[in-house]
Amino acid sequence: MPSKLRADEAIMVFGDIQNGITNMPLTVPEQSLKRSAGALAQLAEIYDMPTIALCIPKGEDTNPTIAPEITGARSKLRQIRRTRPDSFENEEFRKAVEATGRKTLIVSGIATEIVVQWLALSGIANGYRVYLVVDACGGLSTRSEEAALRRFEAAGVVMTSVVSLAGEISGDFTVSPGKEAIDVVYRLIAAGYGR
């Protein structure tokens, strides 16, 4: 059995969960995706994980706005603009990740087939352990997203969900920070998790 994910070894990376993209027709409803991403941001806040929000210019919007579910939950958020599918080809992103000294990436975003795919595959290729949070990802079509997910598994990416991730890093539910992490799960469920 592989070792459990440790929050103190992880970096949270959100790919393009921004205005003008979250409202596209995706494999997951917009509000469900935003709730899950917000819960991830809350977990990153509780455990003080370095957090990067990638964004891309879309049309006339050259200064994209990250979803408020993320920005409202995470006090230390580094926003990095990308112009290539593979974020590891972006020097600012690569250096930001390397500077943390951490070797685990927790990845989510839109689209699963583009930014998420290259974060995961290049992360693995660059020696990182990669966790893909499937309920905080949105694909462009069921078939194309399924192809990407198969490719991730073949490369060794660990598939998880917000709920599973919170349970894995929480430890003892009766004391901090585990208690706060499980409270994130309860709030997510109360808000309509998965719907």
PDB file of C-alpha atoms in Angstrom:
ATOM      1  CA  MET A   1       0.000   0.000   0.000  1.00  0.00           C
ATOM      2  CA  PRO A   2       1.410   3.420  -0.955  1.00  0.00           C
ATOM      3  CA  SER A   3       2.033   5.926   1.817  1.00  0.00           C
ATOM      4  CA  LYS A   4      -0.740   8.348   2.729  1.00  0.00           C
ATOM      5  CA  LEU A   5      -0.790  11.848   1.400  1.00  0.00           C
ATOM      6  CA  ARG A   6       0.754  14.334   3.821  1.00  0.00           C
ATOM      7  CA  ALA A   7      -0.429  17.926   3.692  1.00  0.00           C
ATOM      8  CA  ASP A   8       3.025  19.200   4.672  1.00  0.00           C
ATOM      9  CA  GLU A   9       4.477  17.646   1.504  1.00  0.00           C
ATOM     10  CA  ALA A  10       1.809  18.931  -0.902  1.00  0.00           C
ATOM     11  CA  ILE A  11       1.132  21.882  -3.191  1.00  0.00           C
ATOM     12  CA  MET A  12      -2.452  22.705  -4.229  1.00  0.00           C
ATOM     13  CA  VAL A  13      -2.773  23.633  -7.919  1.00  0.00           C
ATOM     14  CA  PHE A  14      -5.987  24.934  -9.478  1.00  0.00           C
ATOM     15  CA  GLY A  15      -5.978  25.038 -13.281  1.00  0.00           C
ATOM     16  CA  ASP A  16      -8.138  27.689 -14.965  1.00  0.00           C
ATOM     17  CA  ILE A  17     -11.035  27.640 -12.489  1.00  0.00           C
ATOM     18  CA  GLN A  18     -11.892  31.175 -13.529  1.00  0.00           C
ATOM     19  CA  ASN A  19     -14.742  33.346 -14.728  1.00  0.00           C
ATOM     20  CA  GLY A  20     -15.592  32.711 -18.376  1.00  0.00           C
ATOM     21  CA  ILE A  21     -14.463  29.084 -18.183  1.00  0.00           C
ATOM     22  CA  THR A  22     -16.424  27.589 -15.281  1.00  0.00           C
ATOM     23  CA  ASN A  23     -19.664  28.406 -17.097  1.00  0.00           C
ATOM     24  CA  MET A  24     -18.792  26.448 -20.246  1.00  0.00           C
ATOM     25  CA  PRO A  25     -20.686  23.211 -20.915  1.00  0.00           C
ATOM     26  CA  LEU A  26     -18.667  20.718 -18.879  1.00  0.00           C
ATOM     27  CA  THR A  27     -18.947  17.145 -17.606  1.00  0.00           C
ATOM     28  CA  VAL A  28     -19.781  18.479 -14.135  1.00  0.00           C
ATOM     29  CA  PRO A  29     -22.279  21.202 -13.179  1.00  0.00           C
ATOM     30  CA  GLU A  30     -20.642  24.586 -12.580  1.00  0.00           C
ATOM     31  CA  GLN A  31     -21.839  25.006  -8.998  1.00  0.00           C
ATOM     32  CA  SER A  32     -20.762  21.483  -8.045  1.00  0.00           C
ATOM     33  CA  LEU A  33     -17.277  22.073  -9.465  1.00  0.00           C
ATOM     34  CA  LYS A  34     -16.970  25.437  -7.697  1.00  0.00           C
ATOM     35  CA  ARG A  35     -18.106  23.954  -4.369  1.00  0.00           C
ATOM     36  CA  SER A  36     -15.531  21.177  -4.654  1.00  0.00           C
ATOM     37  CA  ALA A  37     -12.777  23.629  -5.621  1.00  0.00           C
ATOM     38  CA  GLY A  38     -13.770  25.864  -2.720  1.00  0.00           C
ATOM     39  CA  ALA A  39     -13.540  22.916  -0.336  1.00  0.00           C
ATOM     40  CA  LEU A  40     -10.035  22.168  -1.646  1.00  0.00           C
ATOM     41  CA  ALA A  41      -9.066  25.796  -1.051  1.00  0.00           C
ATOM     42  CA  GLN A  42     -10.398  25.519   2.512  1.00  0.00           C
ATOM     43  CA  LEU A  43      -8.267  22.417   3.084  1.00  0.00           C
ATOM     44  CA  ALA A  44      -5.234  24.253   1.677  1.00  0.00           C
ATOM     45  CA  GLU A  45      -5.950  27.093   4.119  1.00  0.00           C
ATOM     46  CA  ILE A  46      -6.320  24.765   7.121  1.00  0.00           C
ATOM     47  CA  TYR A  47      -3.032  22.991   6.359  1.00  0.00           C
ATOM     48  CA  ASP A  48      -1.274  26.067   4.906  1.00  0.00           C
ATOM     49  CA  MET A  49      -0.382  24.280   1.674  1.00  0.00           C
ATOM     50  CA  PRO A  50       1.332  26.420  -0.956  1.00  0.00           C
ATOM     51  CA  THR A  51      -1.443  27.204  -3.430  1.00  0.00           C
ATOM     52  CA  ILE A  52      -1.204  28.190  -7.083  1.00  0.00           C
ATOM     53  CA  ALA A  53      -4.137  29.245  -9.256  1.00  0.00           C
ATOM     54  CA  LEU A  54      -3.323  29.075 -12.939  1.00  0.00           C
ATOM     55  CA  CYS A  55      -5.359  31.134 -15.377  1.00  0.00           C
ATOM     56  CA  ILE A  56      -5.437  31.869 -19.078  1.00  0.00           C
ATOM     57  CA  PRO A  57      -6.524  34.933 -21.014  1.00  0.00           C
ATOM     58  CA  LYS A  58      -9.931  34.303 -22.608  1.00  0.00           C
ATOM     59  CA  GLY A  59     -11.087  36.583 -25.401  1.00  0.00           C
ATOM     60  CA  GLU A  60     -10.927  40.200 -24.300  1.00  0.00           C
ATOM     61  CA  ASP A  61     -10.404  39.171 -20.654  1.00  0.00           C
ATOM     62  CA  THR A  62      -6.639  39.547 -20.308  1.00  0.00           C
ATOM     63  CA  ASN A  63      -6.836  39.670 -16.495  1.00  0.00           C
ATOM     64  CA  PRO A  64      -8.933  36.603 -15.597  1.00  0.00           C
ATOM     65  CA  THR A  65     -10.717  36.346 -12.262  1.00  0.00           C
ATOM     66  CA  ILE A  66     -10.234  33.142 -10.284  1.00  0.00           C
ATOM     67  CA  ALA A  67     -13.501  31.697  -8.932  1.00  0.00           C
ATOM     68  CA  PRO A  68     -14.445  33.416  -5.654  1.00  0.00           C
ATOM     69  CA  GLU A  69     -14.956  30.021  -4.016  1.00  0.00           C
ATOM     70  CA  ILE A  70     -11.166  29.675  -4.221  1.00  0.00           C
ATOM     71  CA  THR A  71     -10.053  33.248  -3.572  1.00  0.00           C
ATOM     72  CA  GLY A  72     -12.468  33.644  -0.676  1.00  0.00           C
ATOM     73  CA  ALA A  73     -11.180  30.524   1.058  1.00  0.00           C
ATOM     74  CA  ARG A  74      -7.403  30.731   0.582  1.00  0.00           C
ATOM     75  CA  SER A  75      -5.543  33.711   2.054  1.00  0.00           C
ATOM     76  CA  LYS A  76      -2.193  32.820   0.430  1.00  0.00           C
ATOM     77  CA  LEU A  77      -2.860  32.268  -3.232  1.00  0.00           C
ATOM     78  CA  ARG A  78      -0.378  32.798  -6.025  1.00  0.00           C
ATOM     79  CA  GLN A  79      -2.032  33.491  -9.368  1.00  0.00           C
ATOM     80  CA  ILE A  80       0.038  32.631 -12.433  1.00  0.00           C
ATOM     81  CA  ARG A  81      -0.998  33.288 -16.022  1.00  0.00           C
ATOM     82  CA  ARG A  82      -0.227  30.565 -18.504  1.00  0.00           C
ATOM     83  CA  THR A  83      -0.112  30.632 -22.286  1.00  0.00           C
ATOM     84  CA  ARG A  84       0.747  26.990 -23.002  1.00  0.00           C
ATOM     85  CA  PRO A  85      -1.128  23.743 -22.376  1.00  0.00           C
ATOM     86  CA  ASP A  86       1.782  22.412 -20.297  1.00  0.00           C
ATOM     87  CA  SER A  87       2.204  24.657 -17.263  1.00  0.00           C
ATOM     88  CA  PHE A  88       5.627  23.147 -16.557  1.00  0.00           C
ATOM     89  CA  GLU A  89       6.795  24.926 -19.719  1.00  0.00           C
ATOM     90  CA  ASN A  90       5.971  28.193 -17.931  1.00  0.00           C
ATOM     91  CA  GLU A  91       9.102  29.280 -16.084  1.00  0.00           C
ATOM     92  CA  GLU A  92       7.208  31.215 -13.392  1.00  0.00           C
ATOM     93  CA  PHE A  93       5.071  28.172 -12.556  1.00  0.00           C
ATOM     94  CA  ARG A  94       7.963  25.711 -12.623  1.00  0.00           C
ATOM     95  CA  LYS A  95      10.083  27.907 -10.343  1.00  0.00           C
ATOM     96  CA  ALA A  96       7.151  28.522  -7.955  1.00  0.00           C
ATOM     97  CA  VAL A  97       6.615  24.778  -7.580  1.00  0.00           C
ATOM     98  CA  GLU A  98      10.326  24.039  -7.171  1.00  0.00           C
ATOM     99  CA  ALA A  99      10.728  26.822  -4.580  1.00  0.00           C
ATOM    100  CA  THR A 100       8.315  25.057  -2.207  1.00  0.00           C
ATOM    101  CA  GLY A 101      10.620  22.038  -1.941  1.00  0.00           C
ATOM    102  CA  ARG A 102       7.499  19.856  -1.871  1.00  0.00           C
ATOM    103  CA  LYS A 103       7.118  16.799  -4.099  1.00  0.00           C
ATOM    104  CA  THR A 104       3.345  16.197  -4.171  1.00  0.00           C
ATOM    105  CA  LEU A 105       0.908  18.047  -6.402  1.00  0.00           C
ATOM    106  CA  ILE A 106      -2.833  18.100  -5.692  1.00  0.00           C
ATOM    107  CA  VAL A 107      -4.374  19.016  -9.040  1.00  0.00           C
ATOM    108  CA  SER A 108      -7.828  20.163 -10.152  1.00  0.00           C
ATOM    109  CA  GLY A 109      -9.181  22.353 -12.940  1.00  0.00           C
ATOM    110  CA  ILE A 110     -10.821  22.897 -16.286  1.00  0.00           C
ATOM    111  CA  ALA A 111     -10.405  21.317 -18.748  1.00  0.00           C
ATOM    112  CA  THR A 112      -9.423  17.844 -17.655  1.00  0.00           C
ATOM    113  CA  GLU A 113      -8.164  17.193 -21.190  1.00  0.00           C
ATOM    114  CA  ILE A 114      -5.877  20.257 -21.342  1.00  0.00           C
ATOM    115  CA  VAL A 115      -4.493  22.076 -18.286  1.00  0.00           C
ATOM    116  CA  VAL A 116      -5.237  19.229 -15.882  1.00  0.00           C
ATOM    117  CA  GLN A 117      -3.813  16.600 -18.220  1.00  0.00           C
ATOM    118  CA  TRP A 118      -0.506  18.393 -18.641  1.00  0.00           C
ATOM    119  CA  LEU A 119      -0.213  19.327 -14.976  1.00  0.00           C
ATOM    120  CA  ALA A 120      -0.611  15.663 -14.094  1.00  0.00           C
ATOM    121  CA  LEU A 121       1.533  14.104 -16.812  1.00  0.00           C
ATOM    122  CA  SER A 122       4.333  16.679 -16.618  1.00  0.00           C
ATOM    123  CA  GLY A 123       4.201  16.527 -12.828  1.00  0.00           C
ATOM    124  CA  ILE A 124       4.838  12.778 -12.977  1.00  0.00           C
ATOM    125  CA  ALA A 125       7.541  13.251 -15.625  1.00  0.00           C
ATOM    126  CA  ASN A 126       9.253  15.836 -13.379  1.00  0.00           C
ATOM    127  CA  GLY A 127       9.345  13.488 -10.399  1.00  0.00           C
ATOM    128  CA  TYR A 128       6.287  14.682  -8.474  1.00  0.00           C
ATOM    129  CA  ARG A 129       3.640  12.511  -6.889  1.00  0.00           C
ATOM    130  CA  VAL A 130       0.329  13.697  -8.379  1.00  0.00           C
ATOM    131  CA  TYR A 131      -3.154  13.469  -6.882  1.00  0.00           C
ATOM    132  CA  LEU A 132      -6.001  14.323  -9.240  1.00  0.00           C
ATOM    133  CA  VAL A 133      -9.174  15.506  -7.485  1.00  0.00           C
ATOM    134  CA  VAL A 134     -11.787  14.297  -9.964  1.00  0.00           C
ATOM    135  CA  ASP A 135     -14.802  16.092  -8.469  1.00  0.00           C
ATOM    136  CA  ALA A 136     -12.986  19.421  -8.790  1.00  0.00           C
ATOM    137  CA  CYS A 137     -12.275  18.874 -12.491  1.00  0.00           C
ATOM    138  CA  GLY A 138     -14.447  19.516 -15.510  1.00  0.00           C
ATOM    139  CA  GLY A 139     -14.022  17.954 -18.922  1.00  0.00           C
ATOM    140  CA  LEU A 140     -15.203  19.137 -22.312  1.00  0.00           C
ATOM    141  CA  SER A 141     -16.955  15.858 -23.125  1.00  0.00           C
ATOM    142  CA  THR A 142     -17.458  12.554 -21.354  1.00  0.00           C
ATOM    143  CA  ARG A 143     -15.467  10.637 -23.962  1.00  0.00           C
ATOM    144  CA  SER A 144     -12.500  12.994 -24.091  1.00  0.00           C
ATOM    145  CA  GLU A 145     -12.355  13.288 -20.303  1.00  0.00           C
ATOM    146  CA  GLU A 146     -12.468   9.499 -19.936  1.00  0.00           C
ATOM    147  CA  ALA A 147      -9.523   9.196 -22.352  1.00  0.00           C
ATOM    148  CA  ALA A 148      -7.551  11.687 -20.238  1.00  0.00           C
ATOM    149  CA  LEU A 149      -8.400   9.840 -16.999  1.00  0.00           C
ATOM    150  CA  ARG A 150      -7.156   6.555 -18.483  1.00  0.00           C
ATOM    151  CA  ARG A 151      -3.944   8.237 -19.508  1.00  0.00           C
ATOM    152  CA  PHE A 152      -3.475   9.598 -15.969  1.00  0.00           C
ATOM    153  CA  GLU A 153      -3.939   6.194 -14.380  1.00  0.00           C
ATOM    154  CA  ALA A 154      -1.485   4.611 -16.804  1.00  0.00           C
ATOM    155  CA  ALA A 155       1.089   7.267 -15.856  1.00  0.00           C
ATOM    156  CA  GLY A 156       0.680   6.642 -12.126  1.00  0.00           C
ATOM    157  CA  VAL A 157      -1.498   9.601 -11.128  1.00  0.00           C
ATOM    158  CA  VAL A 158      -3.480   8.929  -7.933  1.00  0.00           C
ATOM    159  CA  MET A 159      -7.203   9.498  -8.466  1.00  0.00           C
ATOM    160  CA  THR A 160      -9.074  10.923  -5.503  1.00  0.00           C
ATOM    161  CA  SER A 161     -11.984  13.165  -4.497  1.00  0.00           C
ATOM    162  CA  VAL A 162     -12.351  16.104  -2.136  1.00  0.00           C
ATOM    163  CA  VAL A 163     -13.969  13.874   0.489  1.00  0.00           C
ATOM    164  CA  SER A 164     -11.316  11.145   0.195  1.00  0.00           C
ATOM    165  CA  LEU A 165      -8.514  13.706   0.254  1.00  0.00           C
ATOM    166  CA  ALA A 166      -9.891  15.382   3.403  1.00  0.00           C
ATOM    167  CA  GLY A 167     -10.181  12.000   5.091  1.00  0.00           C
ATOM    168  CA  GLU A 168      -6.661  11.033   4.087  1.00  0.00           C
ATOM    169  CA  ILE A 169      -4.967  14.159   5.440  1.00  0.00           C
ATOM    170  CA  SER A 170      -7.180  14.758   8.481  1.00  0.00           C
ATOM    171  CA  GLY A 171      -5.779  12.274  10.986  1.00  0.00           C
ATOM    172  CA  ASP A 172      -7.678  12.535  14.269  1.00  0.00           C
ATOM    173  CA  PHE A 173     -11.140  14.048  13.644  1.00  0.00           C
ATOM    174  CA  THR A 174     -11.490  15.217  17.244  1.00  0.00           C
ATOM    175  CA  VAL A 175      -8.583  17.672  17.343  1.00  0.00           C
ATOM    176  CA  SER A 176      -7.251  20.444  15.108  1.00  0.00           C
ATOM    177  CA  PRO A 177      -6.539  20.445  12.208  1.00  0.00           C
ATOM    178  CA  GLY A 178      -8.394  17.171  11.548  1.00  0.00           C
ATOM    179  CA  LYS A 179     -11.596  18.510  13.080  1.00  0.00           C
ATOM    180  CA  GLU A 180     -11.593  21.518  10.731  1.00  0.00           C
ATOM    181  CA  ALA A 181     -10.849  19.296   7.726  1.00  0.00           C
ATOM    182  CA  ILE A 182     -13.829  17.050   8.461  1.00  0.00           C
ATOM    183  CA  ASP A 183     -15.997  20.132   9.017  1.00  0.00           C
ATOM    184  CA  VAL A 184     -15.147  21.096   5.410  1.00  0.00           C
ATOM    185  CA  VAL A 185     -16.570  17.742   4.298  1.00  0.00           C
ATOM    186  CA  TYR A 186     -19.757  18.201   6.324  1.00  0.00           C
ATOM    187  CA  ARG A 187     -20.300  21.696   4.886  1.00  0.00           C
ATOM    188  CA  LEU A 188     -19.692  20.375   1.370  1.00  0.00           C
ATOM    189  CA  ILE A 189     -22.262  17.617   1.853  1.00  0.00           C
ATOM    190  CA  ALA A 190     -24.792  20.067   3.326  1.00  0.00           C
ATOM    191  CA  ALA A 191     -24.321  22.337   0.304  1.00  0.00           C
ATOM    192  CA  GLY A 192     -25.261  19.531  -2.103  1.00  0.00           C
ATOM    193  CA  TYR A 193     -22.046  17.633  -2.761  1.00  0.00           C
ATOM    194  CA  GLY A 194     -22.147  15.836  -6.097  1.00  0.00           C
ATOM    195  CA  ARG A 195     -25.203  17.705  -7.348  1.00  0.00           C
TER     196      ARG A 195
END
